[in-house]
PDB file of C-alpha atoms in Angstrom:
ATOM      1  CA  GLU Y 278      26.657 -60.587  26.807  1.00 65.00           C
ATOM      2  CA  ALA Y 279      27.982 -57.809  28.921  1.00 71.00           C
ATOM      3  CA  ASP Y 280      26.853 -55.211  28.286  1.00 92.00           C
ATOM      4  CA  ILE Y 281      25.142 -51.590  29.248  1.00 95.00           C
ATOM      5  CA  TYR Y 282      21.805 -50.797  27.838  1.00 96.00           C
ATOM      6  CA  GLN Y 283      19.311 -47.726  27.846  1.00 97.00           C
ATOM      7  CA  THR Y 284      15.588 -47.821  26.952  1.00 97.00           C
ATOM      8  CA  PRO Y 285      14.095 -46.071  25.334  1.00 97.00           C
ATOM      9  CA  ARG Y 286      16.263 -45.155  22.560  1.00 96.00           C
ATOM     10  CA  TYR Y 287      14.526 -42.105  21.085  1.00 96.00           C
ATOM     11  CA  LEU Y 288      11.560 -40.528  22.787  1.00 97.00           C
ATOM     12  CA  VAL Y 289       9.582 -37.426  21.859  1.00 97.00           C
ATOM     13  CA  ILE Y 290       7.101 -35.993  24.498  1.00 96.00           C
ATOM     14  CA  GLY Y 291       5.206 -32.946  25.125  1.00 96.00           C
ATOM     15  CA  THR Y 292       6.102 -30.120  27.932  1.00 96.00           C
ATOM     16  CA  GLY Y 293       4.856 -31.196  31.370  1.00 95.00           C
ATOM     17  CA  LYS Y 294       5.106 -34.735  31.336  1.00 96.00           C
ATOM     18  CA  LYS Y 295       7.150 -37.042  33.953  1.00 96.00           C
ATOM     19  CA  ILE Y 296       9.321 -39.317  32.039  1.00 96.00           C
ATOM     20  CA  THR Y 297      11.953 -41.935  33.273  1.00 97.00           C
ATOM     21  CA  LEU Y 298      15.068 -42.743  31.082  1.00 97.00           C
ATOM     22  CA  GLU Y 299      16.048 -46.550  32.431  1.00 98.00           C
ATOM     23  CA  CYS Y 300      19.562 -47.909  32.565  1.00 98.00           C
ATOM     24  CA  SER Y 301      20.667 -51.030  33.106  1.00 97.00           C
ATOM     25  CA  GLN Y 302      24.038 -52.769  32.923  1.00 96.00           C
ATOM     26  CA  THR Y 303      25.101 -56.683  33.401  1.00 94.00           C
ATOM     27  CA  MET Y 304      28.953 -56.417  34.400  1.00 92.00           C
ATOM     28  CA  GLY Y 305      28.194 -55.941  38.103  1.00 92.00           C
ATOM     29  CA  HIS Y 306      29.724 -52.494  38.143  1.00 94.00           C
ATOM     30  CA  ASP Y 307      29.344 -50.470  41.202  1.00 94.00           C
ATOM     31  CA  LYS Y 308      29.771 -46.866  39.793  1.00 94.00           C
ATOM     32  CA  MET Y 309      27.262 -45.534  37.263  1.00 96.00           C
ATOM     33  CA  TYR Y 310      26.583 -42.179  35.835  1.00 96.00           C
ATOM     34  CA  TRP Y 311      24.211 -40.111  34.073  1.00 96.00           C
ATOM     35  CA  TYR Y 312      25.213 -37.630  31.263  1.00 96.00           C
ATOM     36  CA  GLN Y 313      23.586 -35.027  29.259  1.00 95.00           C
ATOM     37  CA  GLN Y 314      25.076 -34.429  25.851  1.00 95.00           C
ATOM     38  CA  ASP Y 315      24.321 -32.412  23.021  1.00 92.00           C
ATOM     39  CA  PRO Y 316      25.204 -33.879  19.559  1.00 83.00           C
ATOM     40  CA  GLY Y 317      29.341 -33.351  19.365  1.00 83.00           C
ATOM     41  CA  MET Y 318      29.512 -31.449  22.262  1.00 89.00           C
ATOM     42  CA  GLU Y 319      30.716 -32.137  26.090  1.00 91.00           C
ATOM     43  CA  LEU Y 320      29.482 -34.592  28.364  1.00 93.00           C
ATOM     44  CA  HIS Y 321      27.425 -32.968  31.745  1.00 92.00           C
ATOM     45  CA  LEU Y 322      27.249 -35.081  34.488  1.00 91.00           C
ATOM     46  CA  ILE Y 323      24.377 -34.943  35.906  1.00 93.00           C
ATOM     47  CA  HIS Y 324      24.185 -37.697  38.668  1.00 95.00           C
ATOM     48  CA  TYR Y 325      26.006 -40.533  39.742  1.00 94.00           C
ATOM     49  CA  SER Y 326      26.283 -43.451  42.024  1.00 95.00           C
ATOM     50  CA  TYR Y 327      28.712 -45.153  43.927  1.00 92.00           C
ATOM     51  CA  GLY Y 328      26.695 -48.472  44.702  1.00 94.00           C
ATOM     52  CA  VAL Y 329      23.212 -49.689  45.721  1.00 96.00           C
ATOM     53  CA  ASN Y 330      21.445 -46.636  47.765  1.00 95.00           C
ATOM     54  CA  SER Y 331      24.038 -43.953  46.931  1.00 94.00           C
ATOM     55  CA  THR Y 332      23.274 -41.298  44.838  1.00 94.00           C
ATOM     56  CA  GLU Y 333      25.057 -37.946  44.079  1.00 92.00           C
ATOM     57  CA  LYS Y 334      24.522 -34.623  42.430  1.00 90.00           C
ATOM     58  CA  GLY Y 335      26.139 -33.833  39.422  1.00 87.00           C
ATOM     59  CA  ASP Y 336      26.284 -30.148  37.802  1.00 80.00           C
ATOM     60  CA  LEU Y 337      22.829 -30.710  36.073  1.00 79.00           C
ATOM     61  CA  SER Y 338      21.105 -32.673  38.584  1.00 69.00           C
ATOM     62  CA  SER Y 339      18.705 -29.912  39.556  1.00 70.00           C
ATOM     63  CA  GLU Y 340      15.724 -30.760  37.512  1.00 85.00           C
ATOM     64  CA  SER Y 341      16.349 -34.597  37.938  1.00 93.00           C
ATOM     65  CA  THR Y 342      16.156 -37.821  40.006  1.00 94.00           C
ATOM     66  CA  VAL Y 343      17.661 -41.193  40.381  1.00 96.00           C
ATOM     67  CA  SER Y 344      17.612 -44.036  42.500  1.00 97.00           C
ATOM     68  CA  ARG Y 345      19.819 -46.757  42.769  1.00 97.00           C
ATOM     69  CA  ILE Y 346      17.923 -49.861  44.473  1.00 97.00           C
ATOM     70  CA  ARG Y 347      19.926 -52.699  42.522  1.00 96.00           C
ATOM     71  CA  THR Y 348      23.454 -52.733  41.259  1.00 96.00           C
ATOM     72  CA  GLU Y 349      22.452 -53.253  37.911  1.00 96.00           C
ATOM     73  CA  HIS Y 350      19.980 -50.662  37.266  1.00 97.00           C
ATOM     74  CA  PHE Y 351      20.140 -46.751  37.489  1.00 98.00           C
ATOM     75  CA  PRO Y 352      16.753 -45.004  36.277  1.00 98.00           C
ATOM     76  CA  LEU Y 353      16.881 -41.241  35.581  1.00 97.00           C
ATOM     77  CA  THR Y 354      13.696 -39.591  36.190  1.00 96.00           C
ATOM     78  CA  LEU Y 355      12.513 -35.852  35.177  1.00 94.00           C
ATOM     79  CA  GLU Y 356       9.234 -34.449  36.795  1.00 93.00           C
ATOM     80  CA  SER Y 357       7.969 -32.220  34.583  1.00 95.00           C
ATOM     81  CA  ALA Y 358       9.837 -32.486  30.713  1.00 94.00           C
ATOM     82  CA  ARG Y 359      10.414 -29.004  29.202  1.00 94.00           C
ATOM     83  CA  PRO Y 360      11.928 -28.080  25.799  1.00 95.00           C
ATOM     84  CA  SER Y 361      15.323 -27.380  27.193  1.00 93.00           C
ATOM     85  CA  HIS Y 362      15.384 -30.676  28.382  1.00 94.00           C
ATOM     86  CA  THR Y 363      15.933 -31.730  24.764  1.00 96.00           C
ATOM     87  CA  SER Y 364      19.216 -33.399  24.065  1.00 95.00           C
ATOM     88  CA  GLN Y 365      20.636 -37.040  24.338  1.00 96.00           C
ATOM     89  CA  TYR Y 366      21.231 -38.903  27.602  1.00 97.00           C
ATOM     90  CA  LEU Y 367      24.093 -41.391  28.110  1.00 97.00           C
ATOM     91  CA  CYS Y 368      24.366 -43.890  31.068  1.00 97.00           C
ATOM     92  CA  ALA Y 369      27.781 -45.088  32.205  1.00 96.00           C
ATOM     93  CA  SER Y 370      29.129 -47.733  34.872  1.00 96.00           C
ATOM     94  CA  ARG Y 371      32.513 -48.763  35.677  1.00 92.00           C
ATOM     95  CA  ARG Y 372      34.310 -50.559  38.429  1.00 84.00           C
ATOM     96  CA  VAL Y 373      37.940 -49.653  38.042  1.00 82.00           C
ATOM     97  CA  GLY Y 374      39.326 -48.001  35.320  1.00 78.00           C
ATOM     98  CA  GLU Y 375      37.320 -46.898  32.004  1.00 84.00           C
ATOM     99  CA  GLN Y 376      33.653 -45.951  31.892  1.00 90.00           C
ATOM    100  CA  TYR Y 377      31.807 -47.804  29.761  1.00 93.00           C
ATOM    101  CA  PHE Y 378      28.806 -45.962  27.847  1.00 95.00           C
ATOM    102  CA  GLY Y 379      25.154 -46.939  27.204  1.00 96.00           C
ATOM    103  CA  PRO Y 380      24.130 -46.302  23.550  1.00 95.00           C
ATOM    104  CA  GLY Y 381      22.432 -43.522  24.797  1.00 96.00           C
ATOM    105  CA  THR Y 382      18.727 -41.645  24.725  1.00 97.00           C
ATOM    106  CA  ARG Y 383      18.133 -38.845  22.481  1.00 96.00           C
ATOM    107  CA  LEU Y 384      15.062 -37.130  24.118  1.00 96.00           C
ATOM    108  CA  THR Y 385      12.933 -34.394  21.987  1.00 97.00           C
ATOM    109  CA  VAL Y 386      10.267 -32.470  24.381  1.00 96.00           C
ATOM    110  CA  THR Y 387       8.184 -30.320  22.477  1.00 96.00           C
TER     111      THR Y 387
ATOM    112  CA  GLY R 138      35.112 -28.283  41.031  1.00 77.00           C
ATOM    113  CA  GLU R 139      37.718 -29.294  38.080  1.00 86.00           C
ATOM    114  CA  ASN R 140      38.014 -27.342  34.995  1.00 92.00           C
ATOM    115  CA  VAL R 141      38.965 -29.026  31.767  1.00 95.00           C
ATOM    116  CA  GLU R 142      39.644 -27.028  28.887  1.00 96.00           C
ATOM    117  CA  GLN R 143      40.833 -28.792  25.589  1.00 97.00           C
ATOM    118  CA  HIS R 144      42.246 -27.683  22.084  1.00 97.00           C
ATOM    119  CA  PRO R 145      41.739 -27.214  19.491  1.00 97.00           C
ATOM    120  CA  SER R 146      38.177 -27.819  18.649  1.00 96.00           C
ATOM    121  CA  THR R 147      38.720 -28.830  15.355  1.00 97.00           C
ATOM    122  CA  LEU R 148      41.769 -29.984  13.760  1.00 98.00           C
ATOM    123  CA  SER R 149      42.102 -31.361  10.183  1.00 98.00           C
ATOM    124  CA  VAL R 150      45.061 -33.314   8.611  1.00 98.00           C
ATOM    125  CA  GLN R 151      45.780 -35.069   5.869  1.00 98.00           C
ATOM    126  CA  GLU R 152      46.335 -38.806   5.823  1.00 98.00           C
ATOM    127  CA  GLY R 153      49.113 -40.222   7.464  1.00 97.00           C
ATOM    128  CA  ASP R 154      50.277 -37.197   9.091  1.00 98.00           C
ATOM    129  CA  SER R 155      50.148 -36.639  13.042  1.00 98.00           C
ATOM    130  CA  ALA R 156      47.305 -35.205  15.011  1.00 98.00           C
ATOM    131  CA  VAL R 157      47.908 -33.949  18.934  1.00 98.00           C
ATOM    132  CA  ILE R 158      45.014 -32.658  20.783  1.00 98.00           C
ATOM    133  CA  LYS R 159      45.741 -30.885  24.476  1.00 98.00           C
ATOM    134  CA  CYS R 160      44.160 -30.588  27.650  1.00 98.00           C
ATOM    135  CA  THR R 161      44.728 -28.733  30.876  1.00 98.00           C
ATOM    136  CA  TYR R 162      42.944 -29.432  34.146  1.00 97.00           C
ATOM    137  CA  SER R 163      42.739 -27.230  37.174  1.00 96.00           C
ATOM    138  CA  ASP R 164      42.775 -29.406  40.290  1.00 94.00           C
ATOM    139  CA  SER R 165      45.999 -31.011  40.869  1.00 92.00           C
ATOM    140  CA  ALA R 166      44.032 -33.709  43.077  1.00 92.00           C
ATOM    141  CA  SER R 167      43.026 -35.525  39.443  1.00 94.00           C
ATOM    142  CA  ASN R 168      44.757 -38.520  38.983  1.00 92.00           C
ATOM    143  CA  TYR R 169      43.197 -40.648  36.220  1.00 93.00           C
ATOM    144  CA  PHE R 170      42.828 -38.814  32.930  1.00 95.00           C
ATOM    145  CA  PRO R 171      41.327 -40.797  30.140  1.00 95.00           C
ATOM    146  CA  TRP R 172      40.176 -39.922  26.460  1.00 97.00           C
ATOM    147  CA  TYR R 173      37.287 -41.041  24.904  1.00 96.00           C
ATOM    148  CA  LYS R 174      36.226 -41.588  20.748  1.00 97.00           C
ATOM    149  CA  GLN R 175      33.110 -40.801  19.773  1.00 96.00           C
ATOM    150  CA  GLU R 176      31.985 -41.251  16.091  1.00 94.00           C
ATOM    151  CA  LEU R 177      28.821 -39.932  15.109  1.00 91.00           C
ATOM    152  CA  GLY R 178      25.445 -41.260  16.238  1.00 88.00           C
ATOM    153  CA  LYS R 179      27.743 -43.750  18.612  1.00 91.00           C
ATOM    154  CA  ARG R 180      28.569 -43.707  21.999  1.00 93.00           C
ATOM    155  CA  PRO R 181      31.888 -42.634  23.547  1.00 94.00           C
ATOM    156  CA  GLN R 182      34.226 -45.371  23.447  1.00 94.00           C
ATOM    157  CA  LEU R 183      38.065 -45.579  25.965  1.00 94.00           C
ATOM    158  CA  ILE R 184      41.002 -45.456  23.339  1.00 96.00           C
ATOM    159  CA  ILE R 185      43.649 -44.632  26.231  1.00 96.00           C
ATOM    160  CA  ASP R 186      44.080 -43.479  29.544  1.00 94.00           C
ATOM    161  CA  ILE R 187      46.984 -42.184  31.963  1.00 94.00           C
ATOM    162  CA  ARG R 188      46.937 -42.171  35.605  1.00 91.00           C
ATOM    163  CA  SER R 189      48.927 -39.534  37.802  1.00 87.00           C
ATOM    164  CA  ASN R 190      52.242 -41.674  38.498  1.00 87.00           C
ATOM    165  CA  VAL R 191      52.988 -41.971  34.732  1.00 85.00           C
ATOM    166  CA  GLY R 192      54.001 -39.671  32.157  1.00 91.00           C
ATOM    167  CA  GLU R 193      53.385 -41.687  29.089  1.00 95.00           C
ATOM    168  CA  LYS R 194      51.629 -44.359  27.861  1.00 95.00           C
ATOM    169  CA  LYS R 195      51.776 -45.591  24.120  1.00 96.00           C
ATOM    170  CA  ASP R 196      49.018 -48.046  22.315  1.00 94.00           C
ATOM    171  CA  GLN R 197      50.201 -48.829  18.435  1.00 95.00           C
ATOM    172  CA  ARG R 198      49.715 -45.364  17.223  1.00 97.00           C
ATOM    173  CA  ILE R 199      47.728 -43.732  20.509  1.00 98.00           C
ATOM    174  CA  ALA R 200      49.950 -42.246  23.091  1.00 98.00           C
ATOM    175  CA  VAL R 201      49.537 -39.880  25.822  1.00 98.00           C
ATOM    176  CA  THR R 202      51.486 -37.775  27.848  1.00 97.00           C
ATOM    177  CA  LEU R 203      50.762 -36.511  30.865  1.00 96.00           C
ATOM    178  CA  ASN R 204      52.647 -33.126  33.060  1.00 95.00           C
ATOM    179  CA  LYS R 205      51.560 -33.124  36.697  1.00 94.00           C
ATOM    180  CA  THR R 206      53.500 -30.432  37.121  1.00 94.00           C
ATOM    181  CA  ALA R 207      52.024 -28.066  33.999  1.00 95.00           C
ATOM    182  CA  LYS R 208      48.737 -29.934  34.386  1.00 96.00           C
ATOM    183  CA  HIS R 209      48.469 -30.746  31.427  1.00 96.00           C
ATOM    184  CA  PHE R 210      48.103 -34.067  28.982  1.00 97.00           C
ATOM    185  CA  SER R 211      48.027 -34.731  25.343  1.00 98.00           C
ATOM    186  CA  LEU R 212      46.740 -37.012  22.961  1.00 98.00           C
ATOM    187  CA  HIS R 213      48.870 -37.903  19.827  1.00 98.00           C
ATOM    188  CA  ILE R 214      47.799 -39.970  16.857  1.00 98.00           C
ATOM    189  CA  THR R 215      50.463 -40.913  14.807  1.00 97.00           C
ATOM    190  CA  GLU R 216      50.280 -42.305  10.980  1.00 98.00           C
ATOM    191  CA  THR R 217      46.030 -40.744  10.597  1.00 98.00           C
ATOM    192  CA  GLN R 218      43.738 -42.933   8.834  1.00 97.00           C
ATOM    193  CA  PRO R 219      40.628 -41.991   7.917  1.00 96.00           C
ATOM    194  CA  GLU R 220      38.518 -44.155  10.298  1.00 96.00           C
ATOM    195  CA  ASP R 221      40.358 -42.057  12.850  1.00 98.00           C
ATOM    196  CA  SER R 222      37.963 -39.081  11.820  1.00 97.00           C
ATOM    197  CA  ALA R 223      35.742 -38.589  14.811  1.00 97.00           C
ATOM    198  CA  VAL R 224      35.242 -36.614  17.789  1.00 97.00           C
ATOM    199  CA  TYR R 225      37.730 -37.064  20.689  1.00 98.00           C
ATOM    200  CA  PHE R 226      37.468 -35.899  24.459  1.00 97.00           C
ATOM    201  CA  CYS R 227      39.583 -35.777  27.210  1.00 97.00           C
ATOM    202  CA  ALA R 228      38.553 -36.175  30.840  1.00 95.00           C
ATOM    203  CA  ALA R 229      40.144 -36.299  34.316  1.00 95.00           C
ATOM    204  CA  SER R 230      38.691 -37.572  37.461  1.00 91.00           C
ATOM    205  CA  ILE R 231      39.999 -37.847  41.287  1.00 85.00           C
ATOM    206  CA  THR R 232      39.799 -41.232  42.343  1.00 74.00           C
ATOM    207  CA  GLY R 233      37.242 -42.102  39.359  1.00 72.00           C
ATOM    208  CA  ASN R 234      34.257 -40.618  41.331  1.00 76.00           C
ATOM    209  CA  GLN R 235      33.174 -37.972  39.221  1.00 84.00           C
ATOM    210  CA  PHE R 236      34.458 -37.539  35.461  1.00 90.00           C
ATOM    211  CA  TYR R 237      35.338 -33.760  33.919  1.00 92.00           C
ATOM    212  CA  PHE R 238      35.113 -33.732  30.339  1.00 94.00           C
ATOM    213  CA  GLY R 239      36.832 -31.058  27.634  1.00 96.00           C
ATOM    214  CA  THR R 240      34.575 -29.623  25.222  1.00 95.00           C
ATOM    215  CA  GLY R 241      35.593 -32.163  22.098  1.00 96.00           C
ATOM    216  CA  THR R 242      38.149 -32.033  19.509  1.00 97.00           C
ATOM    217  CA  SER R 243      36.311 -33.017  15.885  1.00 97.00           C
ATOM    218  CA  LEU R 244      39.092 -34.229  13.978  1.00 98.00           C
ATOM    219  CA  THR R 245      38.884 -34.686  10.252  1.00 98.00           C
ATOM    220  CA  VAL R 246      41.711 -36.816   8.775  1.00 98.00           C
ATOM    221  CA  ILE R 247      41.725 -36.094   4.546  1.00 97.00           C
ATOM    222  CA  PRO R 248      42.407 -38.975   2.263  1.00 94.00           C
TER     223      PRO R 248
END
């Protein structure tokens, strides 16, 4: 079934650790996005990609990196996790029109 | 960059009444305006969208209006039902590359 997947769904990790949040979509969408969202609050764009080998920074990008080596895969890496990174991370994709969101990764940094 | 403001932040209505949520944007180049519904613990889902060449769009009980001159757009939900209770987000986009979201409206429909 065409969808967008995120792993892990929940992650608790210690300060200073390096983590990678995975996002994959099976819809062949060229545009992909990462957002940070505290519960019930607005979505903040972290990174986005127009297609393979294309990445752009959003408003909250300074402490993370992304890569887009394959159309379907758009991982987000935090080099050194901090308690301020505790939040929900949503991945999304689109071709034309609506964005489809993944189920999210809820990250807690202790 | 674009700045999207959304009001009200919370809204309670009686079942069957109408609900209106308003958003303003700052960049006149924005040309695509989606609305998302997010239920507790779930992912945002598109409920309706409008492009800048259209002034109004309807889908059953949901409608969106756009005033390009004033740079504002609104979501209208008629005959509200308890299952409409959720957080609603507006967004604005220029050519669909970056999306700028409003701060969300928590809608409660009281049975």
